Amino acid sequence: MLQKLSASISRWALSAYFYLIVFYLIFPVLIIFPISLSNNTFLRFPPSNFGIRWYQTFVNDPAWMEATILSFSVAISVSILATVIGTMAVLALERRKLRFSNLLSYFMSSPLLIPHIFIALGVLIFTISLGVENSIFALIGAHTAIAIPYVVLIVGASHRQLDLTLERAARVLGAGPIRAFFAAAFPSLLPSVVAAAVFAFFVSFDELVIAQFLMNGRETLPMRIWADLRLELRPTIAAVSSLLIILTTVAMLLAELLRRRTASLTST
Amino acid sequence: MIWPALILLFMFILAPAIEIFRASIFDPEFTTEHINRIFGRDIYLTILWRTIKVSLVVSVLCAVIAYPVAYFIVKRPRQQQFAFLFLIFVPMWMNILIRTYAWMVVLGREGIINSTMIALGLIDESIQMLFTSGAVYVSMIQILLPIQIVTCYSAMTEIDFDLVRAARILGASPAQALRRVFLPLSLDGTITGMIIVFMLSMGFFITPALVGGPTDLMLANLIEMQVEQLNWGFAATIAILLFTSTLLFVLVIRSLSKMLTKFLGGGNL
């Protein structure tokens, strides 16, 4: 009796603890929404009157808009490049008996473990010594390099679940290797490839330090936010943040569901 | 087909890393000027030590706080687990800049905590919370905790719960079964998570700069300041200091954790 009571108390305490931690993780993010809807000139809580004034400021300010467009174009290029190059690497790593294939996998995931500030400084010094500093291609390249490990991990995990019989059958029936791959294997790989593309997009879209070091003059969205945060806390940032929170949650949730769907489809 | 990836990683990871090593000792002739500068003044070693200290505290606290959370999720029925994990994923996906900004809003002089407490009459004047070390810890732990929870959780899903049940049948109390069977089995995932959190916090840049005071700056902030002053050689030397000390401490954490695993696995009940 006593034991049962203490077991149910500890179960109750554990779930109370869980929700406390969830509150700690999510509350600061949620609080941004009401602030973004205030019409006050300065940041204050609770807001005294509500409106969409700061959203209008964001949309009508050319500096914010240019930064948004630049970030989108860099992130879309990175997403495409990283997904294609990463998927190709997965196919090579998983299908060919490469020498040093373990070593190559480690090398592929190394950018995950190196601080971005280290990569930022390295690429900066490298571009200076090559005389090609302040180029948007260096930024896209560096972002692609740090996005590749995510693609390799996500697509690699899904490829290991793949049943290769169908593709072999297609080969036996006379399809070339490329056609057999796209007809038989690629459709089941596709959800994880899309998920990887979304992850890669946000790796670039959220990245500050590398952009800060490499770009001189043109600002990405994180650079714009960073510059504003260092000077003063205007509610424009709350409006921008709210939009980004919604965008990130929706896109990443879709990606995660796609990733899980492939995992469960192939495992049953 | 692996070549495009290798070329890209060579150009944007390996070659730049080599360039950092080169820039730290050649300027353009061989020089130990930058290394002498680091060891010549206390301030740089103070910042190095602070960076290590903050990262150690953050990774240990994350491990301790995350463990019960991961345990709670893994004990739910399989179909429910994703819903609970989702609550951890949403903050994890969020941009670090935005999450740090959120803490500025919560902790600021006219922020949520201060204005609520003033409205309730608990305090008369705002308490200084933003721009303190406490603010750095609270925000860094909030930012890194989801990574620890997810790593710990996925290690726990590999554990065979029949082993815990067997221990119970053989007469262990719930606490004993947890400590003697479940804890040693889940320790590896916890340590892996701790190492990841430690490595990430060693390179932290945004949070100390925005919510910390002038005495909370970390190595990454020092690197940025040197880059702004165009001292690339010195910035490179600090970057190498950051890299080697991270590596060194990861090795220390790993060997300590091996000793701990042995200690928990063997010995008496």
Coordinates of C-alpha atoms in Angstrom, one line a residue:
Chain A
M1 CA 0.0 0.0 0.0
L2 CA 2.7 2.4 1.1
Q3 CA 4.9 1.3 -1.8
K4 CA 2.1 1.9 -4.3
L5 CA 1.5 5.3 -2.9
S6 CA 5.2 6.3 -3.1
A7 CA 5.3 4.9 -6.7
S8 CA 2.4 7.0 -7.8
I9 CA 3.9 10.1 -6.0
S10 CA 7.2 9.6 -7.8
R11 CA 5.4 9.2 -11.2
W12 CA 3.4 12.3 -10.5
A13 CA 6.6 14.2 -9.5
L14 CA 8.4 13.0 -12.7
S15 CA 5.6 14.3 -15.0
A16 CA 5.4 17.6 -13.1
Y17 CA 9.2 17.9 -13.6
F18 CA 8.8 17.2 -17.3
Y19 CA 6.3 19.9 -17.8
L20 CA 8.3 22.4 -15.8
I21 CA 11.3 21.8 -18.1
V22 CA 9.1 22.1 -21.2
F23 CA 7.8 25.4 -19.8
Y24 CA 11.4 26.6 -19.3
L25 CA 12.2 25.6 -22.9
I26 CA 9.1 27.0 -24.7
F27 CA 7.9 29.9 -22.6
P28 CA 10.6 32.4 -23.6
V29 CA 9.9 31.6 -27.3
L30 CA 6.1 32.0 -26.9
I31 CA 6.4 35.3 -25.1
I32 CA 7.8 36.9 -28.3
F33 CA 4.3 36.7 -30.0
P34 CA 2.4 39.1 -27.7
I35 CA 5.3 41.5 -27.8
S36 CA 5.4 41.5 -31.6
L37 CA 1.7 42.5 -31.6
S38 CA 2.3 45.6 -29.4
N39 CA 2.1 49.1 -30.8
N40 CA 4.5 50.6 -28.2
T41 CA 7.6 52.3 -29.4
F42 CA 9.8 50.6 -26.8
L43 CA 9.9 47.0 -25.6
R44 CA 7.7 46.7 -22.6
F45 CA 5.7 44.1 -20.9
P46 CA 2.7 43.8 -20.9
P47 CA 2.1 45.8 -24.1
S48 CA -0.4 48.6 -23.6
N49 CA -2.0 48.6 -27.0
F50 CA -2.0 46.0 -29.8
G51 CA -1.6 46.2 -33.5
I52 CA 0.6 45.1 -36.4
R53 CA 2.7 48.2 -36.5
W54 CA 6.1 46.3 -36.2
Y55 CA 5.2 43.9 -38.9
Q56 CA 4.5 46.8 -41.2
T57 CA 7.9 48.3 -40.2
F58 CA 9.6 45.1 -41.1
V59 CA 7.9 44.7 -44.5
N60 CA 8.4 48.4 -45.5
D61 CA 12.0 48.7 -44.4
P62 CA 14.3 48.1 -47.4
A63 CA 17.2 47.0 -45.2
W64 CA 15.2 44.2 -43.6
M65 CA 13.7 43.2 -46.9
E66 CA 17.1 43.0 -48.7
A67 CA 18.5 40.9 -45.8
T68 CA 15.5 38.6 -46.0
I69 CA 15.9 38.1 -49.8
L70 CA 19.6 37.5 -49.5
S71 CA 19.1 35.0 -46.8
F72 CA 16.5 33.1 -48.8
S73 CA 18.6 33.0 -51.9
V74 CA 21.7 31.8 -50.0
A75 CA 19.8 29.2 -48.1
I76 CA 18.0 27.9 -51.2
S77 CA 21.3 27.5 -53.1
V78 CA 22.8 25.8 -50.0
S79 CA 19.8 23.5 -49.7
I80 CA 20.0 22.4 -53.3
L81 CA 23.8 22.0 -53.4
A82 CA 24.1 20.2 -50.0
T83 CA 21.2 17.8 -50.8
V84 CA 22.6 16.8 -54.2
I85 CA 26.2 16.5 -53.1
G86 CA 25.3 14.8 -49.8
T87 CA 23.0 12.3 -51.4
M88 CA 25.6 11.4 -54.0
A89 CA 28.1 10.9 -51.1
V90 CA 25.6 8.6 -49.3
L91 CA 25.2 6.5 -52.4
A92 CA 29.0 6.2 -52.8
L93 CA 29.5 5.4 -49.2
E94 CA 26.7 2.9 -48.9
R95 CA 27.0 1.1 -52.2
R96 CA 30.7 1.0 -53.2
K97 CA 33.2 -0.8 -51.1
L98 CA 35.4 2.3 -50.7
R99 CA 38.7 2.1 -49.1
F100 CA 38.8 4.0 -45.7
S101 CA 35.0 4.2 -45.8
N102 CA 34.9 4.6 -42.0
L103 CA 37.4 7.4 -42.2
L104 CA 35.5 9.1 -45.0
S105 CA 32.3 9.0 -42.9
Y106 CA 34.1 10.6 -40.0
F107 CA 35.5 13.3 -42.3
M108 CA 31.9 13.9 -43.7
S109 CA 30.5 14.5 -40.2
S110 CA 33.5 16.6 -39.0
P111 CA 31.9 20.0 -39.6
L112 CA 29.3 19.1 -36.9
L113 CA 32.0 19.1 -34.3
I114 CA 34.0 22.1 -35.3
P115 CA 32.9 25.5 -33.8
H116 CA 31.4 27.7 -36.5
I117 CA 33.7 30.5 -35.4
F118 CA 36.7 28.3 -36.3
I119 CA 35.3 27.6 -39.8
A120 CA 34.4 31.3 -40.2
L121 CA 37.9 32.4 -39.3
G122 CA 39.5 29.7 -41.5
V123 CA 37.5 30.5 -44.6
L124 CA 38.0 34.2 -44.0
I125 CA 41.8 33.8 -43.9
F126 CA 41.8 31.4 -46.8
T127 CA 39.7 33.7 -49.0
I128 CA 42.0 36.6 -48.1
S129 CA 45.1 34.7 -49.0
L130 CA 43.5 33.7 -52.3
G131 CA 42.4 37.3 -52.9
V132 CA 38.7 36.4 -53.3
E133 CA 37.3 37.8 -50.1
N134 CA 33.8 39.2 -49.6
S135 CA 32.3 36.8 -52.1
I136 CA 28.9 35.3 -51.8
F137 CA 30.2 32.0 -53.3
A138 CA 32.5 31.6 -50.3
L139 CA 29.5 32.0 -48.0
I140 CA 27.4 29.5 -50.0
G141 CA 30.3 27.0 -50.1
A142 CA 31.0 27.3 -46.3
H143 CA 27.3 26.9 -45.5
T144 CA 27.0 23.9 -47.8
A145 CA 30.0 22.3 -46.1
I146 CA 28.4 22.6 -42.7
A147 CA 25.0 21.4 -44.0
I148 CA 26.4 18.2 -45.7
P149 CA 26.7 16.2 -42.5
Y150 CA 23.0 16.6 -41.8
V151 CA 22.2 15.4 -45.3
V152 CA 24.6 12.4 -45.0
L153 CA 23.1 11.5 -41.6
I154 CA 19.4 11.7 -42.7
V155 CA 19.6 10.2 -46.2
G156 CA 22.2 7.7 -45.0
A157 CA 19.9 6.4 -42.2
S158 CA 17.0 6.0 -44.7
H159 CA 19.2 4.4 -47.3
R160 CA 20.3 1.7 -44.8
Q161 CA 16.6 0.8 -44.5
L162 CA 16.2 0.5 -48.2
D163 CA 15.3 -2.9 -49.8
L164 CA 17.6 -3.1 -52.8
T165 CA 15.8 -6.2 -54.4
L166 CA 13.5 -4.0 -56.5
E167 CA 16.4 -2.1 -57.9
R168 CA 18.3 -5.3 -58.7
A169 CA 15.2 -6.7 -60.4
A170 CA 15.1 -3.5 -62.6
R171 CA 18.7 -4.0 -63.5
V172 CA 18.1 -7.7 -64.4
L173 CA 15.2 -6.6 -66.6
G174 CA 17.6 -4.4 -68.5
A175 CA 17.4 -0.9 -67.0
G176 CA 20.7 1.0 -66.8
P177 CA 22.1 1.8 -63.3
I178 CA 20.8 5.4 -63.3
R179 CA 17.4 4.5 -64.6
A180 CA 17.1 1.6 -62.2
F181 CA 18.0 3.8 -59.3
F182 CA 15.5 6.6 -60.1
A183 CA 12.7 4.1 -60.9
A184 CA 13.1 1.7 -58.0
A185 CA 15.1 3.2 -55.1
F186 CA 14.7 6.9 -55.4
P187 CA 10.9 7.1 -54.7
S188 CA 11.4 5.5 -51.2
L189 CA 14.4 7.7 -50.6
L190 CA 12.6 10.9 -51.6
P191 CA 10.9 11.8 -48.3
S192 CA 14.3 11.7 -46.5
V193 CA 15.9 13.7 -49.3
V194 CA 13.2 16.4 -48.8
A195 CA 13.7 16.3 -45.1
A196 CA 17.4 16.7 -45.6
A197 CA 16.8 19.7 -47.9
V198 CA 14.7 21.4 -45.2
F199 CA 17.4 20.8 -42.6
A200 CA 20.1 22.1 -44.9
F201 CA 18.0 25.2 -45.7
F202 CA 17.8 26.1 -42.0
V203 CA 21.5 25.4 -41.3
S204 CA 22.2 28.2 -43.7
F205 CA 19.2 30.4 -43.0
D206 CA 20.0 30.6 -39.2
E207 CA 23.7 30.8 -39.5
L208 CA 25.3 34.1 -38.2
V209 CA 29.0 33.8 -37.5
I210 CA 30.3 32.6 -40.9
A211 CA 28.1 35.2 -42.7
Q212 CA 29.3 37.9 -40.3
F213 CA 33.0 37.2 -41.1
L214 CA 32.7 36.6 -44.8
M215 CA 30.1 39.2 -45.9
N216 CA 31.2 42.8 -46.0
G217 CA 28.5 45.3 -46.8
R218 CA 25.6 43.0 -47.6
E219 CA 23.6 41.7 -44.7
T220 CA 21.9 38.3 -44.2
L221 CA 18.8 38.2 -42.0
P222 CA 20.7 36.9 -38.9
M223 CA 23.3 39.6 -39.5
R224 CA 20.5 42.2 -39.5
I225 CA 19.0 40.8 -36.3
W226 CA 22.4 40.7 -34.7
A227 CA 23.2 44.3 -35.6
D228 CA 19.8 45.4 -34.2
L229 CA 20.1 43.4 -31.0
R230 CA 23.4 44.9 -30.2
L231 CA 22.2 48.4 -30.5
E232 CA 18.7 48.5 -29.1
L233 CA 15.7 46.2 -28.5
R234 CA 13.1 47.4 -30.9
P235 CA 9.9 45.4 -31.3
T236 CA 10.7 45.0 -35.1
I237 CA 12.8 42.0 -34.0
A238 CA 9.8 40.5 -32.2
A239 CA 7.8 40.7 -35.4
V240 CA 10.7 39.2 -37.5
S241 CA 11.2 36.5 -34.8
S242 CA 7.5 35.6 -34.7
L243 CA 7.5 35.1 -38.5
L244 CA 10.7 33.0 -38.3
I245 CA 9.3 30.9 -35.4
I246 CA 6.2 30.0 -37.4
L247 CA 8.2 29.3 -40.6
T248 CA 10.8 27.1 -38.7
T249 CA 8.2 25.1 -36.8
V250 CA 6.0 24.4 -39.8
A251 CA 8.8 23.4 -42.1
M252 CA 10.8 21.4 -39.6
L253 CA 7.7 19.6 -38.4
L254 CA 6.9 18.5 -42.0
A255 CA 10.5 17.4 -42.5
E256 CA 10.5 15.4 -39.2
L257 CA 7.2 13.7 -40.2
L258 CA 8.6 12.8 -43.6
R259 CA 11.8 11.5 -42.0
R260 CA 9.7 9.4 -39.6
R261 CA 7.4 8.2 -42.3
T262 CA 10.2 6.7 -44.3
A263 CA 11.6 5.1 -41.2
S264 CA 8.3 3.4 -40.3
L265 CA 7.4 2.5 -43.9
T266 CA 10.6 0.6 -44.5
S267 CA 10.8 -1.1 -41.1
T268 CA 7.3 -2.7 -41.3
Chain B
M1 CA 30.3 10.2 -56.6
I2 CA 31.9 11.1 -53.3
W3 CA 34.3 13.5 -54.9
P4 CA 32.1 16.7 -54.9
A5 CA 31.6 16.3 -51.2
L6 CA 35.2 15.6 -50.5
I7 CA 36.3 18.6 -52.6
L8 CA 33.8 20.9 -50.9
L9 CA 34.9 19.8 -47.4
F10 CA 38.5 20.1 -48.4
M11 CA 38.0 23.7 -49.7
F12 CA 35.8 24.9 -46.8
I13 CA 36.9 22.8 -43.8
L14 CA 40.3 21.3 -44.2
A15 CA 42.2 23.9 -46.1
P16 CA 40.8 26.8 -43.9
A17 CA 41.9 24.8 -40.8
I18 CA 45.4 24.5 -42.2
E19 CA 45.3 28.2 -43.0
I20 CA 44.5 28.9 -39.4
F21 CA 47.5 27.0 -38.2
R22 CA 49.7 28.7 -40.8
A23 CA 48.4 32.2 -39.9
S24 CA 49.1 31.6 -36.2
I25 CA 52.8 31.1 -36.6
F26 CA 53.7 32.7 -39.9
D27 CA 53.0 36.4 -40.3
P28 CA 54.5 36.2 -43.0
E29 CA 57.8 35.0 -41.5
F30 CA 57.9 32.5 -38.7
T31 CA 57.0 34.1 -35.5
T32 CA 56.0 33.1 -31.9
E33 CA 54.7 36.7 -31.3
H34 CA 51.0 35.6 -31.1
I35 CA 51.7 32.7 -28.8
N36 CA 53.9 34.9 -26.5
R37 CA 51.1 37.4 -26.4
I38 CA 48.6 34.9 -25.2
F39 CA 50.8 33.7 -22.4
G40 CA 52.2 37.2 -21.7
R41 CA 49.0 38.6 -20.3
D42 CA 46.6 37.2 -17.8
I43 CA 43.5 38.3 -19.6
Y44 CA 43.6 35.7 -22.4
L45 CA 44.2 32.8 -20.0
T46 CA 41.4 34.1 -17.8
I47 CA 39.0 34.1 -20.7
L48 CA 40.2 30.6 -21.7
W49 CA 39.6 29.3 -18.2
R50 CA 36.2 31.0 -18.1
T51 CA 35.2 29.4 -21.4
I52 CA 36.2 26.0 -20.1
K53 CA 34.5 26.5 -16.7
V54 CA 31.2 27.8 -18.3
S55 CA 31.2 24.8 -20.8
L56 CA 31.8 22.3 -18.0
V57 CA 29.1 23.7 -15.8
V58 CA 26.6 23.9 -18.7
S59 CA 27.3 20.4 -19.9
V60 CA 27.1 18.8 -16.4
L61 CA 23.9 20.7 -15.5
C62 CA 22.4 19.8 -18.9
A63 CA 23.2 16.1 -18.3
V64 CA 21.6 16.2 -14.8
I65 CA 18.5 18.2 -15.9
A66 CA 18.0 16.2 -19.1
Y67 CA 18.2 12.7 -17.6
P68 CA 14.8 12.5 -15.9
V69 CA 13.2 14.2 -18.9
A70 CA 14.5 11.6 -21.3
Y71 CA 13.5 8.9 -18.8
F72 CA 10.0 10.3 -18.6
I73 CA 9.6 10.2 -22.5
V74 CA 11.1 6.8 -22.9
K75 CA 8.7 5.3 -20.3
R76 CA 5.6 6.6 -22.3
P77 CA 3.8 4.2 -24.8
R78 CA 5.6 4.2 -28.2
Q79 CA 2.8 6.1 -30.0
Q80 CA 2.8 8.9 -27.5
Q81 CA 6.6 9.4 -27.5
F82 CA 6.7 11.5 -30.6
A83 CA 4.2 14.0 -29.2
F84 CA 6.3 14.5 -26.1
L85 CA 9.5 14.7 -28.2
F86 CA 7.9 17.3 -30.3
L87 CA 7.7 19.6 -27.3
I88 CA 11.5 19.3 -27.1
F89 CA 12.1 19.5 -30.9
V90 CA 10.3 22.9 -31.3
P91 CA 12.7 24.9 -29.1
M92 CA 15.6 22.9 -30.5
W93 CA 14.9 23.9 -34.0
M94 CA 14.6 27.6 -33.2
N95 CA 17.3 30.0 -34.2
I96 CA 19.8 30.7 -31.4
L97 CA 19.6 34.4 -32.0
I98 CA 15.9 34.4 -31.5
R99 CA 16.1 32.2 -28.4
T100 CA 18.7 34.6 -26.9
Y101 CA 16.6 37.6 -27.8
A102 CA 13.7 35.9 -25.9
W103 CA 15.9 35.8 -22.8
M104 CA 16.7 39.5 -23.2
V105 CA 12.9 40.1 -23.2
V106 CA 12.4 37.9 -20.2
L107 CA 15.3 39.0 -18.0
G108 CA 15.6 42.7 -19.1
R109 CA 15.2 45.7 -16.8
E110 CA 11.7 46.2 -18.0
G111 CA 11.3 42.6 -18.9
I112 CA 8.7 40.1 -18.0
I113 CA 10.1 38.9 -14.6
N114 CA 10.9 42.4 -13.4
S115 CA 7.6 43.9 -14.4
T116 CA 5.6 41.0 -13.1
M117 CA 7.4 41.2 -9.7
I118 CA 6.9 45.0 -9.5
A119 CA 3.2 44.6 -10.4
L120 CA 2.8 42.0 -7.7
G121 CA 4.6 44.3 -5.2
L122 CA 7.3 41.8 -4.5
I123 CA 10.1 44.3 -5.4
D124 CA 10.2 48.1 -5.7
E125 CA 12.9 48.4 -8.2
S126 CA 14.1 46.3 -11.1
I127 CA 16.7 43.6 -10.3
Q128 CA 19.7 43.4 -12.6
M129 CA 19.4 40.0 -14.3
L130 CA 20.4 40.7 -17.9
F131 CA 24.1 41.2 -18.5
T132 CA 25.1 38.9 -15.7
S133 CA 26.8 35.4 -15.6
G134 CA 23.5 34.0 -14.3
A135 CA 21.8 35.1 -17.5
V136 CA 24.5 33.4 -19.6
Y137 CA 24.0 30.1 -17.7
V138 CA 20.2 30.2 -17.8
S139 CA 20.1 30.9 -21.6
M140 CA 22.9 28.6 -22.6
I141 CA 21.3 25.7 -20.7
Q142 CA 18.0 26.4 -22.2
I143 CA 19.5 26.5 -25.7
L144 CA 21.6 23.3 -25.3
L145 CA 19.3 21.2 -23.1
P146 CA 17.1 19.8 -26.0
I147 CA 20.2 18.4 -27.7
Q148 CA 21.1 16.6 -24.4
I149 CA 17.6 15.3 -24.0
V150 CA 17.3 14.0 -27.5
T151 CA 20.8 12.3 -27.3
C152 CA 20.0 10.8 -23.9
Y153 CA 16.5 9.7 -25.1
S154 CA 17.8 7.9 -28.2
A155 CA 20.4 6.0 -26.1
M156 CA 17.6 5.0 -23.6
T157 CA 15.4 3.6 -26.4
E158 CA 18.1 1.0 -27.1
I159 CA 17.9 -0.3 -23.5
D160 CA 16.1 -3.6 -23.0
F161 CA 13.6 -3.0 -20.3
D162 CA 13.3 -6.7 -19.6
L163 CA 16.7 -6.4 -17.9
V164 CA 15.2 -4.0 -15.4
R165 CA 12.2 -6.3 -14.9
A166 CA 14.6 -9.3 -14.3
A167 CA 16.4 -7.3 -11.6
R168 CA 13.1 -6.6 -9.9
I169 CA 12.1 -10.3 -10.0
L170 CA 15.4 -11.2 -8.6
G171 CA 14.6 -9.1 -5.6
A172 CA 16.0 -5.6 -6.3
S173 CA 14.0 -2.6 -5.1
P174 CA 12.8 -0.2 -7.9
A175 CA 15.6 2.2 -6.8
Q176 CA 18.2 -0.5 -6.9
A177 CA 17.1 -1.8 -10.3
L178 CA 17.3 1.8 -11.6
R179 CA 20.7 2.4 -10.1
R180 CA 22.4 -0.9 -10.8
V181 CA 20.9 -1.8 -14.2
F182 CA 19.3 1.1 -15.9
L183 CA 21.8 3.9 -15.0
P184 CA 24.9 2.0 -16.1
L185 CA 23.2 1.1 -19.4
S186 CA 22.1 4.7 -20.1
L187 CA 25.4 6.3 -19.0
D188 CA 27.0 6.0 -22.4
G189 CA 24.3 8.1 -24.1
T190 CA 24.5 10.7 -21.3
I191 CA 28.2 11.0 -21.7
T192 CA 27.9 11.3 -25.5
G193 CA 25.4 14.1 -25.0
M194 CA 27.6 15.8 -22.5
I195 CA 30.5 15.8 -24.9
I196 CA 28.4 17.3 -27.7
V197 CA 27.0 20.0 -25.4
F198 CA 30.5 20.7 -24.1
M199 CA 32.0 21.1 -27.6
L200 CA 29.1 23.3 -28.7
S201 CA 29.3 25.6 -25.6
M202 CA 33.1 26.0 -26.0
G203 CA 32.4 27.8 -29.3
F204 CA 29.4 29.8 -28.0
F205 CA 29.4 33.3 -29.3
I206 CA 25.9 34.9 -29.6
T207 CA 24.6 34.3 -26.1
P208 CA 27.6 35.5 -24.0
A209 CA 27.8 38.7 -26.1
L210 CA 24.1 39.5 -25.8
V211 CA 23.0 38.5 -22.3
G212 CA 26.3 38.5 -20.5
G213 CA 28.3 41.4 -19.0
P214 CA 31.8 42.5 -20.1
T215 CA 33.3 39.9 -17.7
D216 CA 31.3 37.0 -19.3
L217 CA 33.0 37.1 -22.7
M218 CA 34.2 33.8 -24.0
L219 CA 37.0 32.7 -26.5
A220 CA 34.7 33.0 -29.5
N221 CA 33.9 36.6 -28.6
L222 CA 37.6 37.3 -28.3
I223 CA 38.2 35.9 -31.8
E224 CA 35.5 38.1 -33.2
M225 CA 37.0 41.2 -31.5
Q226 CA 40.4 40.4 -33.0
V227 CA 38.9 39.9 -36.4
E228 CA 37.2 43.3 -36.2
Q229 CA 40.6 44.8 -35.5
L230 CA 42.0 42.9 -38.4
N231 CA 44.4 40.9 -36.2
W232 CA 44.0 37.7 -38.1
G233 CA 47.2 36.1 -36.9
F234 CA 46.2 36.6 -33.3
A235 CA 42.6 35.5 -33.9
A236 CA 44.0 32.3 -35.5
T237 CA 46.1 31.6 -32.4
I238 CA 43.1 32.0 -30.2
A239 CA 41.1 29.7 -32.5
I240 CA 43.8 27.0 -32.1
L241 CA 43.8 27.5 -28.4
L242 CA 40.0 27.0 -28.5
F243 CA 40.3 23.9 -30.6
T244 CA 43.1 22.2 -28.7
S245 CA 41.6 22.9 -25.3
T246 CA 38.2 21.5 -26.5
L247 CA 39.9 18.4 -27.7
L248 CA 41.9 18.0 -24.5
F249 CA 38.8 18.3 -22.2
V250 CA 36.8 16.0 -24.4
L251 CA 39.5 13.4 -23.8
V252 CA 39.4 14.1 -20.0
I253 CA 35.6 13.8 -19.9
R254 CA 35.8 10.5 -21.8
S255 CA 38.4 8.9 -19.6
L256 CA 36.7 10.1 -16.4
S257 CA 33.4 8.7 -17.7
K258 CA 35.1 5.3 -18.4
M259 CA 36.2 5.2 -14.8
L260 CA 32.7 6.1 -13.6
T261 CA 31.1 3.3 -15.8
K262 CA 33.6 0.8 -14.3
F263 CA 32.7 2.1 -10.8
L264 CA 29.0 1.8 -11.3
G265 CA 29.1 -1.5 -13.2
G266 CA 31.3 -3.3 -10.7
G267 CA 31.4 -3.1 -6.9
N268 CA 28.8 -4.0 -4.4
L269 CA 25.0 -3.4 -4.3

